[in-house]
Coordinates of C-alpha atoms in Angstrom, one line a residue:
Chain A
X1 CA 0.0 0.0 0.0
X2 CA 2.8 2.4 1.0
X3 CA 4.7 1.4 -2.1
X4 CA 1.7 2.0 -4.3
X5 CA 1.2 5.5 -2.9
X6 CA 4.9 6.2 -3.4
X7 CA 4.7 5.2 -7.1
X8 CA 1.3 6.7 -7.8
X9 CA 1.9 10.3 -6.7
X10 CA 4.9 11.2 -8.9
X11 CA 3.5 8.9 -11.7
X12 CA 0.2 10.7 -11.8
X13 CA 1.8 14.1 -11.6
X14 CA 4.0 13.4 -14.6
X15 CA 1.2 11.8 -16.6
X16 CA -1.1 14.8 -16.0
X17 CA 1.5 17.5 -16.5
X18 CA 4.0 16.0 -18.9
X19 CA 2.5 13.3 -21.1
X20 CA -1.1 14.4 -21.5
X21 CA -0.1 18.0 -22.5
X22 CA 1.9 16.5 -25.5
X23 CA -1.2 14.7 -26.7
X24 CA -3.1 18.0 -26.5
X25 CA -0.3 19.6 -28.6
X26 CA -0.7 16.8 -31.1
X27 CA -4.4 17.2 -31.2
X28 CA -4.3 21.0 -31.7
X29 CA -1.7 20.6 -34.4
X30 CA -4.4 18.9 -36.3
X31 CA -7.0 21.6 -35.7
X32 CA -8.1 24.6 -37.7
X33 CA -7.3 28.1 -36.7
X34 CA -10.2 30.4 -35.8
X35 CA -10.9 33.8 -34.5
X36 CA -12.2 32.7 -31.1
X37 CA -11.0 32.1 -27.6
X38 CA -9.2 29.7 -27.6
X39 CA -8.3 30.4 -31.2
X40 CA -8.7 27.0 -32.8
X41 CA -11.5 24.7 -33.8
X42 CA -10.8 21.1 -32.9
X43 CA -11.0 18.9 -36.0
X44 CA -12.3 15.9 -34.1
X45 CA -13.4 14.8 -30.7
X46 CA -12.9 11.6 -28.8
X47 CA -16.6 11.1 -28.5
X48 CA -16.9 10.0 -32.1
X49 CA -14.7 7.1 -31.5
X50 CA -11.3 6.2 -32.9
X51 CA -12.5 5.3 -36.4
X52 CA -14.1 8.7 -37.0
X53 CA -10.8 10.2 -35.6
X54 CA -8.7 8.3 -38.2
X55 CA -11.1 9.2 -41.0
X56 CA -11.1 12.9 -40.3
X57 CA -7.4 13.1 -39.7
X58 CA -6.2 16.4 -41.2
X59 CA -2.6 17.2 -41.8
X60 CA -3.3 20.6 -43.2
X61 CA -1.0 22.4 -40.8
X62 CA 1.8 20.1 -41.5
X63 CA 1.3 20.6 -45.2
X64 CA 1.3 24.3 -44.6
X65 CA 4.7 23.9 -42.9
X66 CA 6.2 22.2 -46.0
X67 CA 4.7 24.8 -48.4
X68 CA 6.0 27.9 -46.6
X69 CA 9.7 28.1 -47.1
X70 CA 10.1 30.1 -43.8
X71 CA 9.7 26.9 -41.7
X72 CA 12.0 24.8 -43.8
X73 CA 14.7 27.5 -43.6
X74 CA 14.1 27.9 -39.8
X75 CA 14.5 24.1 -39.2
X76 CA 17.6 23.9 -41.4
X77 CA 19.2 27.0 -39.9
X78 CA 18.5 25.8 -36.3
X79 CA 20.3 22.6 -37.1
X80 CA 23.2 24.3 -38.7
X81 CA 23.5 27.0 -36.0
X82 CA 23.3 24.4 -33.3
X83 CA 25.8 22.1 -35.1
X84 CA 28.4 24.8 -35.8
X85 CA 28.2 26.2 -32.3
X86 CA 28.7 22.7 -30.9
X87 CA 31.9 22.5 -32.8
X88 CA 33.0 25.9 -31.7
X89 CA 32.2 25.1 -28.1
X90 CA 34.3 21.9 -28.4
X91 CA 37.2 23.9 -29.8
X92 CA 37.2 26.2 -26.8
X93 CA 36.0 23.7 -24.2
X94 CA 38.5 20.9 -24.9
X95 CA 41.7 22.9 -24.2
X96 CA 40.0 24.4 -21.2
X97 CA 39.0 21.0 -19.8
X98 CA 42.5 19.7 -20.6
X99 CA 44.2 22.5 -18.9
X100 CA 42.0 21.9 -15.8
X101 CA 42.8 18.2 -15.7
X102 CA 46.5 18.9 -15.9
X103 CA 46.5 21.8 -13.4
X104 CA 48.2 21.3 -10.0
X105 CA 46.0 19.2 -7.7
X106 CA 45.4 22.1 -5.2
X107 CA 44.0 24.4 -7.9
X108 CA 41.4 22.0 -9.2
X109 CA 38.6 22.6 -6.7
X110 CA 38.8 26.3 -7.4
X111 CA 38.9 25.9 -11.1
X112 CA 35.9 23.5 -10.9
X113 CA 34.0 26.1 -8.9
X114 CA 34.8 28.8 -11.5
X115 CA 33.3 26.6 -14.2
X116 CA 30.2 25.8 -12.2
X117 CA 29.6 29.4 -11.0
X118 CA 28.3 30.7 -14.4
X119 CA 26.0 27.7 -14.5
X120 CA 24.1 28.9 -11.4
X121 CA 24.0 32.5 -12.7
X122 CA 20.9 33.6 -14.6
X123 CA 21.0 32.4 -18.2
X124 CA 19.1 35.6 -19.3
X125 CA 21.7 37.8 -17.6
X126 CA 24.6 36.0 -19.2
X127 CA 23.0 36.5 -22.7
X128 CA 22.2 40.1 -21.8
X129 CA 25.9 40.8 -20.9
X130 CA 26.8 40.3 -24.5
X131 CA 24.3 42.9 -25.8
X132 CA 26.4 45.7 -24.4
X133 CA 29.6 44.2 -25.7
X134 CA 28.6 43.4 -29.2
X135 CA 26.4 46.4 -30.2
X136 CA 27.5 48.9 -32.8
X137 CA 28.9 51.4 -30.2
X138 CA 29.7 48.5 -27.8
X139 CA 32.9 47.7 -26.0
X140 CA 34.2 45.2 -28.6
X141 CA 33.9 47.7 -31.4
X142 CA 35.4 50.5 -29.3
X143 CA 38.3 48.2 -28.5
X144 CA 38.9 47.1 -32.1
X145 CA 38.8 50.7 -33.3
X146 CA 41.2 51.7 -30.6
X147 CA 43.7 49.0 -31.7
X148 CA 43.3 50.3 -35.2
X149 CA 42.3 46.9 -36.6
X150 CA 39.1 48.4 -38.0
X151 CA 38.1 51.9 -38.9
X152 CA 34.3 51.5 -39.0
X153 CA 32.3 49.7 -36.3
X154 CA 31.4 46.2 -37.2
X155 CA 27.8 45.0 -37.2
X156 CA 27.9 42.0 -34.8
X157 CA 24.8 42.3 -32.6
X158 CA 21.7 41.1 -34.5
X159 CA 23.7 38.8 -36.8
X160 CA 24.2 35.0 -36.6
X161 CA 27.7 35.6 -35.3
X162 CA 26.3 37.0 -32.1
X163 CA 24.1 33.9 -31.8
X164 CA 27.2 31.7 -32.1
X165 CA 29.0 33.7 -29.4
X166 CA 26.0 33.6 -27.2
X167 CA 25.5 29.8 -27.5
X168 CA 29.3 29.1 -27.0
X169 CA 29.3 31.3 -24.0
X170 CA 26.3 30.0 -22.2
X171 CA 26.8 26.3 -22.9
X172 CA 30.6 26.1 -22.4
X173 CA 30.3 24.6 -18.9
X174 CA 28.2 21.7 -20.3
X175 CA 31.0 20.9 -22.7
X176 CA 33.8 21.3 -20.2
X177 CA 32.4 19.2 -17.3
X178 CA 32.0 15.8 -19.0
X179 CA 35.4 16.2 -20.9
X180 CA 37.1 17.2 -17.7
X181 CA 35.7 14.2 -15.8
X182 CA 36.8 11.9 -18.6
X183 CA 40.4 13.4 -18.6
X184 CA 40.6 13.4 -14.9
X185 CA 39.9 9.6 -14.7
X186 CA 42.6 8.9 -17.3
X187 CA 45.7 7.1 -16.2
X188 CA 48.7 9.5 -16.8
X189 CA 51.2 6.7 -17.1
X190 CA 49.5 5.7 -20.5
X191 CA 50.9 8.9 -22.0
X192 CA 54.4 8.2 -20.5
X193 CA 54.2 4.7 -22.0
X194 CA 53.2 6.1 -25.4
X195 CA 56.2 8.5 -25.2
X196 CA 58.6 5.8 -24.1
X197 CA 57.5 3.8 -27.1
X198 CA 58.5 6.7 -29.4
X199 CA 55.3 8.8 -29.8
X200 CA 55.8 12.5 -30.0
X201 CA 53.8 14.6 -27.5
X202 CA 51.3 15.5 -30.2
X203 CA 50.8 12.0 -31.5
X204 CA 50.5 10.7 -28.0
X205 CA 47.7 13.3 -27.5
X206 CA 45.9 12.2 -30.7
X207 CA 46.4 8.5 -30.2
X208 CA 45.9 8.1 -26.5
X209 CA 44.3 11.2 -24.8
X210 CA 41.6 11.9 -27.4
X211 CA 40.3 8.4 -27.8
X212 CA 40.2 8.0 -24.0
X213 CA 38.1 11.1 -23.6
X214 CA 35.8 10.1 -26.4
X215 CA 32.8 9.5 -24.2
X216 CA 33.2 12.9 -22.5
X217 CA 33.5 14.6 -25.9
X218 CA 30.3 12.9 -27.2
X219 CA 28.4 13.7 -24.0
X220 CA 29.5 17.3 -24.1
X221 CA 28.5 17.7 -27.7
X222 CA 25.0 16.4 -27.2
X223 CA 24.6 18.5 -24.0
X224 CA 25.3 21.6 -26.1
X225 CA 23.6 20.5 -29.4
X226 CA 20.2 19.4 -28.0
X227 CA 19.3 22.5 -26.0
X228 CA 20.8 24.8 -28.6
X229 CA 18.5 23.4 -31.3
X230 CA 15.4 24.6 -29.5
X231 CA 16.9 27.8 -28.1
X232 CA 14.7 30.9 -27.9
X233 CA 16.4 33.5 -25.6
X234 CA 19.7 33.7 -27.5
X235 CA 18.4 34.2 -31.1
X236 CA 15.8 36.7 -29.9
X237 CA 18.2 38.9 -27.9
X238 CA 21.3 38.6 -30.0
X239 CA 20.2 37.3 -33.4
X240 CA 17.9 40.2 -34.5
X241 CA 15.2 39.7 -37.1
X242 CA 17.6 38.2 -39.6
X243 CA 18.4 35.0 -37.6
X244 CA 15.9 32.2 -38.1
X245 CA 15.7 29.6 -35.4
X246 CA 12.8 27.3 -34.8
X247 CA 12.3 28.1 -31.1
X248 CA 11.8 31.8 -32.1
X249 CA 9.5 30.9 -34.9
X250 CA 7.3 28.9 -32.6
X251 CA 7.2 31.7 -30.1
X252 CA 6.2 34.3 -32.7
X253 CA 3.7 32.0 -34.3
X254 CA 2.1 31.6 -30.8
X255 CA 2.4 35.1 -29.3
X256 CA 2.4 37.4 -32.3
X257 CA 0.3 35.6 -35.0
X258 CA -1.8 33.8 -32.4
X259 CA -1.9 30.8 -34.7
X260 CA -2.0 28.0 -32.1
X261 CA -2.5 25.0 -34.5
X262 CA 0.6 26.0 -36.6
X263 CA 2.6 26.7 -33.4
X264 CA 1.7 23.2 -32.2
X265 CA 2.6 21.6 -35.6
X266 CA 6.0 23.4 -35.4
X267 CA 6.5 21.9 -31.9
X268 CA 5.6 18.4 -33.1
X269 CA 8.2 18.6 -35.9
X270 CA 10.8 20.0 -33.6
X271 CA 10.2 17.1 -31.3
X272 CA 10.6 14.6 -34.1
X273 CA 13.9 16.2 -35.1
X274 CA 15.1 16.1 -31.5
X275 CA 14.3 12.4 -31.1
X276 CA 17.4 11.4 -33.2
X277 CA 20.1 13.1 -31.1
X278 CA 18.3 12.2 -27.9
X279 CA 18.3 8.5 -28.7
X280 CA 22.0 8.6 -29.8
X281 CA 22.9 10.4 -26.6
X282 CA 21.1 7.8 -24.4
X283 CA 22.9 5.1 -26.3
X284 CA 26.3 6.8 -25.7
X285 CA 25.5 7.2 -22.0
X286 CA 24.6 3.5 -21.7
X287 CA 27.8 2.5 -23.5
X288 CA 29.8 4.7 -21.2
X289 CA 28.2 3.2 -18.1
X290 CA 28.9 -0.3 -19.2
X291 CA 32.5 0.6 -20.1
X292 CA 32.9 2.0 -16.6
X293 CA 31.7 -1.2 -14.9
Chain B
X1 CA 54.4 13.9 -13.4
X2 CA 53.7 17.5 -14.2
X3 CA 52.5 18.3 -17.6
X4 CA 51.3 21.8 -16.9
X5 CA 52.9 23.5 -19.8
X6 CA 52.5 27.0 -21.3
X7 CA 49.8 25.7 -23.6
X8 CA 47.7 24.7 -20.6
X9 CA 48.3 28.0 -19.0
X10 CA 47.2 29.8 -22.1
X11 CA 44.1 27.8 -22.6
X12 CA 43.0 28.2 -19.0
X13 CA 43.6 31.9 -19.1
X14 CA 41.8 32.3 -22.4
X15 CA 38.9 30.1 -21.3
X16 CA 38.3 31.8 -18.0
X17 CA 38.7 35.2 -19.4
X18 CA 36.0 34.4 -22.0
X19 CA 33.7 33.2 -19.2
X20 CA 34.3 36.1 -16.8
X21 CA 35.1 39.2 -18.7
X22 CA 31.5 39.8 -19.9
X23 CA 30.2 39.5 -16.3
X24 CA 32.9 41.8 -15.0
X25 CA 31.9 44.4 -17.6
X26 CA 28.3 44.0 -16.7
X27 CA 29.0 44.6 -13.0
X28 CA 31.3 47.5 -13.7
X29 CA 28.8 49.3 -15.9
X30 CA 26.1 49.0 -13.3
X31 CA 28.1 51.7 -11.3
X32 CA 28.2 54.0 -14.3
X33 CA 26.9 57.5 -13.9
X34 CA 25.8 57.7 -17.6
X35 CA 22.5 56.4 -19.0
X36 CA 24.6 55.2 -22.0
X37 CA 25.9 51.8 -21.0
X38 CA 28.9 51.9 -23.3
X39 CA 30.3 55.3 -22.2
X40 CA 32.0 55.5 -18.8
X41 CA 31.0 58.8 -17.0
X42 CA 32.2 58.3 -13.5
X43 CA 31.2 56.1 -10.5
X44 CA 27.6 56.2 -9.2
X45 CA 25.2 54.0 -7.4
X46 CA 22.1 55.8 -8.6
X47 CA 20.8 52.9 -10.8
X48 CA 20.5 50.8 -7.7
X49 CA 18.3 53.6 -6.2
X50 CA 16.3 53.7 -9.3
X51 CA 15.9 50.0 -9.2
X52 CA 14.6 49.9 -5.7
X53 CA 12.1 52.7 -6.4
X54 CA 10.7 50.8 -9.4
X55 CA 7.6 49.1 -8.0
X56 CA 7.1 46.9 -11.1
X57 CA 10.5 45.3 -10.5
X58 CA 9.9 44.8 -6.8
X59 CA 6.5 43.2 -7.5
X60 CA 8.1 40.9 -10.1
X61 CA 10.8 39.9 -7.7
X62 CA 8.2 39.0 -5.0
X63 CA 6.2 36.9 -7.5
X64 CA 9.4 35.1 -8.6
X65 CA 10.5 34.4 -5.1
X66 CA 7.1 32.9 -4.1
X67 CA 7.0 30.8 -7.2
X68 CA 10.5 29.6 -6.7
X69 CA 10.0 28.6 -3.0
X70 CA 6.7 26.8 -3.6
X71 CA 7.8 25.0 -6.8
X72 CA 11.2 23.9 -5.5
X73 CA 9.8 22.6 -2.3
X74 CA 7.1 20.6 -4.1
X75 CA 9.6 19.5 -6.7
X76 CA 12.0 18.3 -4.0
X77 CA 9.3 16.1 -2.4
X78 CA 8.0 14.7 -5.6
X79 CA 11.5 14.3 -7.1
X80 CA 12.8 12.5 -4.0
X81 CA 9.8 10.1 -4.1
X82 CA 10.4 9.5 -7.8
X83 CA 14.1 8.8 -7.2
X84 CA 13.2 6.4 -4.4
X85 CA 10.8 4.6 -6.8
X86 CA 13.4 4.4 -9.6
X87 CA 16.2 3.0 -7.4
X88 CA 14.3 0.9 -4.7
X89 CA 10.9 -0.1 -6.0
X90 CA 12.2 -2.8 -8.3
X91 CA 10.0 -3.8 -11.2
X92 CA 6.4 -2.6 -11.6
X93 CA 4.0 -2.1 -14.5
X94 CA 4.8 1.0 -16.4
X95 CA 8.4 1.4 -15.1
X96 CA 9.8 2.2 -18.5
X97 CA 7.3 4.9 -19.1
X98 CA 8.0 6.3 -15.6
X99 CA 11.7 6.6 -16.1
X100 CA 11.1 8.0 -19.6
X101 CA 9.0 10.7 -18.2
X102 CA 11.7 11.5 -15.6
X103 CA 14.4 11.9 -18.2
X104 CA 12.5 13.4 -21.1
X105 CA 11.9 16.8 -19.5
X106 CA 15.6 17.3 -19.0
X107 CA 16.2 17.4 -22.8
X108 CA 12.9 19.0 -23.8
X109 CA 13.1 22.5 -25.3
X110 CA 11.4 25.1 -23.1
X111 CA 9.3 26.3 -25.9
X112 CA 7.6 22.9 -26.3
X113 CA 7.1 22.3 -22.5
X114 CA 5.7 25.8 -22.1
X115 CA 3.3 25.5 -25.1
X116 CA 2.1 22.0 -24.0
X117 CA 1.4 23.1 -20.4
X118 CA -0.4 26.2 -21.5
X119 CA -2.7 24.2 -23.8
X120 CA -3.3 21.9 -20.9
X121 CA -4.2 24.7 -18.5
X122 CA -6.6 26.2 -21.0
X123 CA -8.1 22.8 -21.8
X124 CA -9.0 22.3 -18.1
X125 CA -10.0 25.9 -17.6
X126 CA -7.4 26.8 -15.0
X127 CA -6.9 30.6 -14.6
X128 CA -3.3 31.5 -15.5
X129 CA -1.3 33.1 -12.7
X130 CA 1.1 32.2 -9.9
X131 CA -0.5 28.7 -9.4
X132 CA 0.0 27.6 -13.1
X133 CA 3.6 28.8 -13.1
X134 CA 4.2 26.8 -9.8
X135 CA 2.7 23.7 -11.4
X136 CA 4.8 24.1 -14.5
X137 CA 8.1 24.7 -12.6
X138 CA 7.4 21.8 -10.3
X139 CA 7.0 19.5 -13.2
X140 CA 10.3 20.1 -14.9
X141 CA 12.3 20.8 -11.7
X142 CA 11.2 17.5 -10.0
X143 CA 13.0 15.6 -12.8
X144 CA 16.3 17.4 -12.1
X145 CA 15.8 16.7 -8.3
X146 CA 15.1 13.0 -9.0
X147 CA 18.3 12.7 -11.1
X148 CA 20.4 14.3 -8.4
X149 CA 18.9 12.3 -5.5
X150 CA 18.8 8.9 -7.4
X151 CA 22.5 9.1 -8.1
X152 CA 23.1 9.4 -4.4
X153 CA 20.6 6.7 -3.6
X154 CA 22.2 4.3 -6.0
X155 CA 25.7 4.6 -4.4
X156 CA 24.9 4.2 -0.8
X157 CA 25.1 0.9 1.1
X158 CA 21.6 -0.6 1.2
X159 CA 22.6 -2.9 4.1
X160 CA 22.4 0.1 6.4
X161 CA 18.6 0.3 5.8
X162 CA 18.3 -3.4 6.2
X163 CA 20.1 -3.3 9.5
X164 CA 17.7 -0.6 10.8
X165 CA 14.7 -2.8 9.7
X166 CA 16.3 -5.8 11.4
X167 CA 16.8 -3.8 14.6
X168 CA 13.0 -3.1 14.7
X169 CA 12.5 0.1 12.8
X170 CA 9.4 0.5 10.8
X171 CA 10.1 1.3 7.1
X172 CA 9.1 4.9 7.8
X173 CA 11.5 5.1 10.8
X174 CA 14.2 3.5 8.7
X175 CA 13.7 6.1 6.0
X176 CA 13.7 9.0 8.5
X177 CA 16.5 7.9 10.7
X178 CA 18.9 6.2 8.2
X179 CA 18.1 7.0 4.6
X180 CA 17.2 10.6 4.8
X181 CA 20.3 11.8 6.7
X182 CA 22.5 9.9 4.2
X183 CA 20.8 11.4 1.1
X184 CA 20.3 14.8 2.7
X185 CA 23.1 16.6 0.9
X186 CA 21.7 15.4 -2.4
X187 CA 18.2 16.5 -1.4
X188 CA 19.5 19.9 -0.4
X189 CA 21.4 20.4 -3.7
X190 CA 18.3 19.2 -5.5
X191 CA 16.2 21.9 -3.8
X192 CA 18.8 24.5 -4.7
X193 CA 18.9 23.4 -8.3
X194 CA 15.1 23.5 -8.5
X195 CA 15.1 26.9 -6.9
X196 CA 17.7 28.3 -9.3
X197 CA 15.9 26.8 -12.3
X198 CA 12.7 28.4 -11.3
X199 CA 14.3 31.8 -10.7
X200 CA 15.9 31.6 -14.0
X201 CA 13.1 30.4 -16.3
X202 CA 11.8 32.8 -18.8
X203 CA 10.2 30.7 -21.5
X204 CA 8.0 28.3 -19.6
X205 CA 6.8 31.1 -17.3
X206 CA 6.0 33.3 -20.3
X207 CA 3.7 30.6 -21.7
X208 CA 2.0 29.6 -18.4
X209 CA 1.6 32.9 -16.6
X210 CA -1.3 35.4 -16.9
X211 CA -1.3 39.2 -16.6
X212 CA -1.5 39.0 -12.8
X213 CA 1.8 37.3 -12.3
X214 CA 4.8 38.8 -14.1
X215 CA 8.0 37.1 -13.0
X216 CA 11.4 38.8 -12.8
X217 CA 12.8 37.1 -16.0
X218 CA 9.7 38.1 -18.0
X219 CA 10.2 41.7 -16.7
X220 CA 13.9 41.7 -17.5
X221 CA 13.3 40.2 -21.0
X222 CA 10.8 42.8 -21.9
X223 CA 13.1 45.6 -20.7
X224 CA 16.2 44.3 -22.5
X225 CA 14.4 43.7 -25.7
X226 CA 14.4 47.5 -26.1
X227 CA 18.2 47.6 -25.5
X228 CA 20.7 47.8 -22.8
X229 CA 19.7 49.6 -19.6
X230 CA 21.8 50.5 -16.5
X231 CA 18.9 49.4 -14.2
X232 CA 19.1 45.9 -15.5
X233 CA 22.9 46.0 -15.0
X234 CA 22.3 46.9 -11.4
X235 CA 19.8 44.1 -11.0
X236 CA 22.1 41.6 -12.7
X237 CA 24.9 42.7 -10.3
X238 CA 22.7 41.9 -7.3
X239 CA 21.8 38.5 -8.7
X240 CA 25.4 37.7 -9.6
X241 CA 26.5 38.7 -6.1
X242 CA 24.0 36.5 -4.4
X243 CA 24.9 33.5 -6.5
X244 CA 28.6 34.0 -6.1
X245 CA 28.3 34.3 -2.3
X246 CA 26.2 31.1 -2.3
X247 CA 28.5 29.1 -4.4
X248 CA 31.6 30.1 -2.5
X249 CA 30.0 29.3 0.8
X250 CA 28.9 25.9 -0.4
X251 CA 32.4 25.1 -1.7
X252 CA 34.1 26.3 1.5
X253 CA 31.7 24.1 3.6
X254 CA 32.3 21.0 1.4
X255 CA 36.0 21.6 1.5
X256 CA 36.0 21.9 5.3
X257 CA 33.9 18.7 5.6
X258 CA 36.4 16.9 3.3
X259 CA 39.4 18.0 5.4
X260 CA 37.6 16.9 8.6
X261 CA 36.7 13.6 7.1
X262 CA 40.3 13.0 6.0
X263 CA 41.6 13.9 9.5
X264 CA 39.1 11.5 11.1
X265 CA 40.2 8.8 8.8
X266 CA 43.8 9.4 9.6
X267 CA 43.1 9.4 13.3
X268 CA 41.2 6.1 13.0
X269 CA 44.1 4.6 11.0
X270 CA 46.5 5.7 13.7
X271 CA 44.3 4.2 16.5
X272 CA 44.3 0.8 14.9

């Protein structure tokens, strides 16, 4: 009885507030838009039974998404922005994690705290911090003009470049932590062995260190790529109107156009795109757990 | 073996400079006299004064704090229960679905979670306000809590619980007297995580709130959309200050505990 209660409470909560809402999204994505409150007309109801439901199934909103090039472009540019920022984050995050893992023992706790601190700081504020730096009269432009590298201020804010900077900056701890923990576990004598056997420092790094930190690299990449794909705050504050990302399109479809059925259809497709990296990520985590045993 | 070369020093310096320079600039310019955030015009704390006279910000801060306290407490209770079920309940019907529902919200984009919950609240006719935001935050935060707590539950020695039961404790007593003190650090960090996530959330709150309950992130977002403002810099500085103090305190406490534990272990080793 006690066990039943223990299972039932969180189970019921998650069913009611996590799973059922997704079916509502699915249902509304198949509805028609209307000028009413709420602004949609359901295309079917459960009372008619499952056969009537299947007969009346209407993919109009999804067809609309394929016809309007805005949505295609938004999905593609989300994937490419998330992908490229993941690579950039890895490029900056790997040396940082490597430096931390090789730092003297007594520094490590402090370095770890310095990596975790931004993670507890408001996401919104960290994105906002870049607005003042990247704007036309911002500090970066002032600095570059002072050094004489440029004579006219560069347009950085409200371009995709600013979005890349924002994503790399806010998600860097997610990349550094798994790589650091993989490098920290590594047995240092393996490098010595490789060097004794005639490897140069660089080839020992490529042949020993990188493969041994592979699981950390993969975990870090997914931890950056998955949330970056559905990101809303960064493209809307730093990206300007020219940067298309699907999270922003969904938001505008919902709040500006008040087209709930299309917003729901956008959400359903975003979810389908996300399933692939999520499944791959889970498989990687399971492999890593088994390897650790 | 010490492989700390100049390359490591450079990458550490560069990496931490990248992480911290934007925040240092943000804090510095909150003390700027000028309204223009990019021009330094002398030291001043007037924006802090402006901030504390702005009733809209104070109201939003109060709403945010209430939402965060309620949702993180509820999320900690539900998340700890869920973690206990995942680790200790063994097999039961629908276990796969249950663990799926625990892990899925961790990777779900906020825009989807927010939209889905809003459509639910409208479907059941719940008025949007503080209550709906609390429900929404509890739902995603409980999953984070349960991940944190279950990793602690999975590693501790179950025979301690069994011993308590053998010695005549009821299951509830065993949980209160043995399990809870052991998992307490994880439960506390789960609560802190839930609290921070709730304070920080913009997207889910925007979807699920009504006109009566504007949270701080929503207020900040609508202000910064129009551009950089020194009041927001002042607010950010206060928030960064609180977080920094909290994180440093936590790490000092955990370091002190580690030192004490090591000393006790050494003393025990000597005694043998």
